[in-house]
């Protein structure tokens, strides 16, 4: 399921994205782009059609890559009024030409937004985070899922988190709250 990451804006800010994209696209084509035998009680040998067209993914790849590279950085800058992935696909979906230009990748995005990506993996990954355990974790309350998501998607690291922008956005908010987490 790591291959579904190609539709996330964070994916396109990595180094060597072109080589990893080729590998991830190949996995998606193998998994979703080939008919699968239907396993049923009768065992009559029915086949389930593929969800994605491998040929369309290949033909639409250049336009998709160009759109993702040019829009990903912009949606990952504050203010974060909407989830960056949602914001990115709203921008791309608002242009009918782009929707038509890489419709198969819109299908991949819908699948990535629909498939529940391992909450067990998220919880396991979050449990290993040594800097946030015990009381602090319990105090996160409703923000815990966001922290887990940001950690597992490598949304920010301690080095590249925009601290000044976050403080400015917090100060600009009319209803500010500060909590002593110690």
Short mmCIF file of C-alpha atoms in Angstrom, two decimals:
data_model
loop_
_atom_site.label_atom_id
_atom_site.label_comp_id
_atom_site.label_asym_id
_atom_site.label_seq_id
_atom_site.Cartn_x
_atom_site.Cartn_y
_atom_site.Cartn_z
CA UNK A 1 0.00 0.00 0.00
CA UNK A 2 3.04 2.23 0.16
CA UNK A 3 2.64 2.60 -3.60
CA UNK A 4 -0.55 4.60 -3.12
CA UNK A 5 1.71 7.31 -1.72
CA UNK A 6 2.18 8.69 -5.24
CA UNK A 7 -1.03 10.69 -4.83
CA UNK A 8 0.15 12.45 -1.64
CA UNK A 9 1.86 15.84 -2.01
CA UNK A 10 4.60 14.89 0.49
CA UNK A 11 5.72 12.11 -1.85
CA UNK A 12 6.77 14.59 -4.55
CA UNK A 13 9.13 16.51 -2.26
CA UNK A 14 11.41 13.50 -1.72
CA UNK A 15 14.75 13.05 -3.40
CA UNK A 16 14.97 10.43 -6.17
CA UNK A 17 11.21 10.65 -6.65
CA UNK A 18 11.42 9.62 -10.31
CA UNK A 19 13.02 6.25 -9.57
CA UNK A 20 10.70 5.50 -6.66
CA UNK A 21 7.71 6.59 -8.76
CA UNK A 22 8.55 4.04 -11.45
CA UNK A 23 8.77 1.27 -8.85
CA UNK A 24 5.53 2.30 -7.13
CA UNK A 25 3.68 2.63 -10.43
CA UNK A 26 4.82 -0.85 -11.41
CA UNK A 27 3.44 -2.25 -8.15
CA UNK A 28 0.11 -0.45 -8.68
CA UNK A 29 -0.15 -1.79 -12.23
CA UNK A 30 0.60 -5.33 -11.07
CA UNK A 31 -1.87 -5.19 -8.20
CA UNK A 32 -4.76 -3.11 -9.57
CA UNK A 33 -4.11 -3.30 -13.32
CA UNK A 34 -4.50 -7.02 -13.92
CA UNK A 35 -7.62 -9.21 -13.78
CA UNK A 36 -7.77 -11.48 -10.74
CA UNK A 37 -9.37 -14.90 -10.38
CA UNK A 38 -12.54 -14.73 -8.32
CA UNK A 39 -12.46 -17.01 -5.33
CA UNK A 40 -15.99 -18.20 -4.71
CA UNK A 41 -17.74 -21.21 -3.25
CA UNK A 42 -18.66 -22.75 -6.59
CA UNK A 43 -15.15 -22.36 -7.98
CA UNK A 44 -16.44 -21.74 -11.50
CA UNK A 45 -13.36 -19.77 -12.55
CA UNK A 46 -14.81 -16.27 -12.86
CA UNK A 47 -12.43 -13.37 -13.18
CA UNK A 48 -12.67 -9.93 -11.62
CA UNK A 49 -11.76 -7.14 -14.03
CA UNK A 50 -8.90 -4.84 -13.19
CA UNK A 51 -9.60 -1.59 -11.34
CA UNK A 52 -7.05 0.43 -13.30
CA UNK A 53 -5.88 0.41 -16.88
CA UNK A 54 -2.12 -0.10 -17.04
CA UNK A 55 -2.00 1.40 -20.53
CA UNK A 56 -3.85 4.53 -19.38
CA UNK A 57 -1.55 4.89 -16.37
CA UNK A 58 1.44 4.81 -18.71
CA UNK A 59 -0.02 7.24 -21.24
CA UNK A 60 -1.14 9.73 -18.54
CA UNK A 61 2.04 9.50 -16.47
CA UNK A 62 3.90 12.54 -17.86
CA UNK A 63 0.99 14.93 -17.31
CA UNK A 64 0.35 13.53 -13.82
CA UNK A 65 3.99 13.90 -12.78
CA UNK A 66 4.14 17.45 -14.06
CA UNK A 67 0.95 18.44 -12.22
CA UNK A 68 2.06 16.81 -8.96
CA UNK A 69 5.54 18.34 -9.02
CA UNK A 70 4.21 21.82 -9.73
CA UNK A 71 1.39 21.79 -7.14
CA UNK A 72 2.72 19.73 -4.22
CA UNK A 73 4.96 22.32 -2.62
CA UNK A 74 2.25 24.98 -2.67
CA UNK A 75 -0.32 22.91 -0.78
CA UNK A 76 2.22 22.05 1.93
CA UNK A 77 2.68 25.65 3.02
CA UNK A 78 0.61 27.17 5.85
CA UNK A 79 -2.17 27.97 6.56
CA UNK A 80 -3.51 24.42 6.77
CA UNK A 81 -7.24 25.06 6.66
CA UNK A 82 -7.69 21.84 4.70
CA UNK A 83 -5.68 18.62 4.63
CA UNK A 84 -2.91 19.10 2.01
CA UNK A 85 -3.95 16.01 0.08
CA UNK A 86 -7.56 17.18 -0.08
CA UNK A 87 -6.43 20.66 -1.09
CA UNK A 88 -4.19 19.28 -3.85
CA UNK A 89 -6.88 17.09 -5.38
CA UNK A 90 -9.46 19.89 -5.13
CA UNK A 91 -7.11 22.12 -7.11
CA UNK A 92 -6.43 19.43 -9.71
CA UNK A 93 -10.10 18.41 -9.87
CA UNK A 94 -11.28 21.96 -10.47
CA UNK A 95 -9.70 21.88 -13.92
CA UNK A 96 -11.71 19.67 -16.29
CA UNK A 97 -8.76 19.44 -18.67
CA UNK A 98 -6.53 17.97 -15.95
CA UNK A 99 -9.25 15.55 -14.86
CA UNK A 100 -9.47 14.27 -18.41
CA UNK A 101 -5.68 14.30 -18.85
CA UNK A 102 -5.02 11.82 -16.03
CA UNK A 103 -8.33 10.26 -15.02
CA UNK A 104 -6.65 6.97 -14.00
CA UNK A 105 -4.60 8.82 -11.40
CA UNK A 106 -7.79 10.40 -10.05
CA UNK A 107 -8.98 6.81 -9.54
CA UNK A 108 -5.76 6.03 -7.67
CA UNK A 109 -6.32 9.11 -5.48
CA UNK A 110 -9.89 8.03 -4.71
CA UNK A 111 -8.62 4.58 -3.78
CA UNK A 112 -5.91 6.04 -1.54
CA UNK A 113 -8.46 8.23 0.22
CA UNK A 114 -10.90 5.35 0.61
CA UNK A 115 -8.71 2.43 1.62
CA UNK A 116 -8.07 2.51 5.33
CA UNK A 117 -4.32 2.37 5.49
CA UNK A 118 -3.23 0.21 8.41
CA UNK A 119 -4.28 1.83 11.63
CA UNK A 120 -2.35 -1.02 13.26
CA UNK A 121 0.82 0.15 11.53
CA UNK A 122 0.11 3.75 12.53
CA UNK A 123 -0.42 2.75 16.15
CA UNK A 124 2.71 0.60 16.17
CA UNK A 125 4.75 3.40 14.62
CA UNK A 126 3.35 5.94 17.06
CA UNK A 127 4.03 3.66 20.03
CA UNK A 128 7.70 3.62 19.10
CA UNK A 129 7.92 7.40 19.16
CA UNK A 130 10.06 7.88 22.24
CA UNK A 131 9.56 11.61 22.62
CA UNK A 132 5.81 11.45 23.18
CA UNK A 133 4.65 8.86 25.67
CA UNK A 134 2.56 8.54 28.79
CA UNK A 135 0.85 11.67 30.09
CA UNK A 136 1.75 13.79 27.08
CA UNK A 137 0.19 11.26 24.74
CA UNK A 138 -2.99 11.17 26.83
CA UNK A 139 -3.18 14.98 26.83
CA UNK A 140 -3.18 15.08 23.04
CA UNK A 141 -6.81 13.94 23.10
CA UNK A 142 -8.48 14.82 19.81
CA UNK A 143 -5.11 15.78 18.27
CA UNK A 144 -3.67 12.26 18.62
CA UNK A 145 -4.85 11.07 15.16
CA UNK A 146 -3.31 14.14 13.52
CA UNK A 147 0.02 13.53 15.27
CA UNK A 148 -0.03 9.88 14.21
CA UNK A 149 -0.82 10.84 10.61
CA UNK A 150 1.89 13.49 10.48
CA UNK A 151 4.44 11.10 11.98
CA UNK A 152 3.69 8.15 9.72
CA UNK A 153 3.55 10.26 6.56
CA UNK A 154 6.76 12.03 7.57
CA UNK A 155 4.84 15.26 7.12
CA UNK A 156 7.48 17.23 9.03
CA UNK A 157 10.61 16.47 10.96
CA UNK A 158 11.93 18.48 13.87
CA UNK A 159 14.34 20.20 11.49
CA UNK A 160 11.88 21.34 8.81
CA UNK A 161 8.76 22.11 10.88
CA UNK A 162 7.68 25.73 10.24
CA UNK A 163 7.69 26.83 13.89
CA UNK A 164 7.44 30.58 13.21
CA UNK A 165 4.50 30.17 10.83
CA UNK A 166 2.73 27.91 13.32
CA UNK A 167 3.16 30.43 16.14
CA UNK A 168 1.98 33.26 13.88
CA UNK A 169 -1.11 31.26 12.88
CA UNK A 170 -1.77 30.45 16.54
CA UNK A 171 -1.44 34.11 17.54
CA UNK A 172 -3.77 35.17 14.73
CA UNK A 173 -6.49 32.82 15.96
CA UNK A 174 -9.10 34.57 18.12
CA UNK A 175 -9.58 31.59 20.43
CA UNK A 176 -6.08 30.66 21.54
CA UNK A 177 -5.39 28.10 24.18
CA UNK A 178 -2.11 27.14 25.73
CA UNK A 179 -1.58 24.04 27.80
CA UNK A 180 1.30 23.16 30.06
CA UNK A 181 2.15 19.63 28.98
CA UNK A 182 4.54 18.84 31.81
#
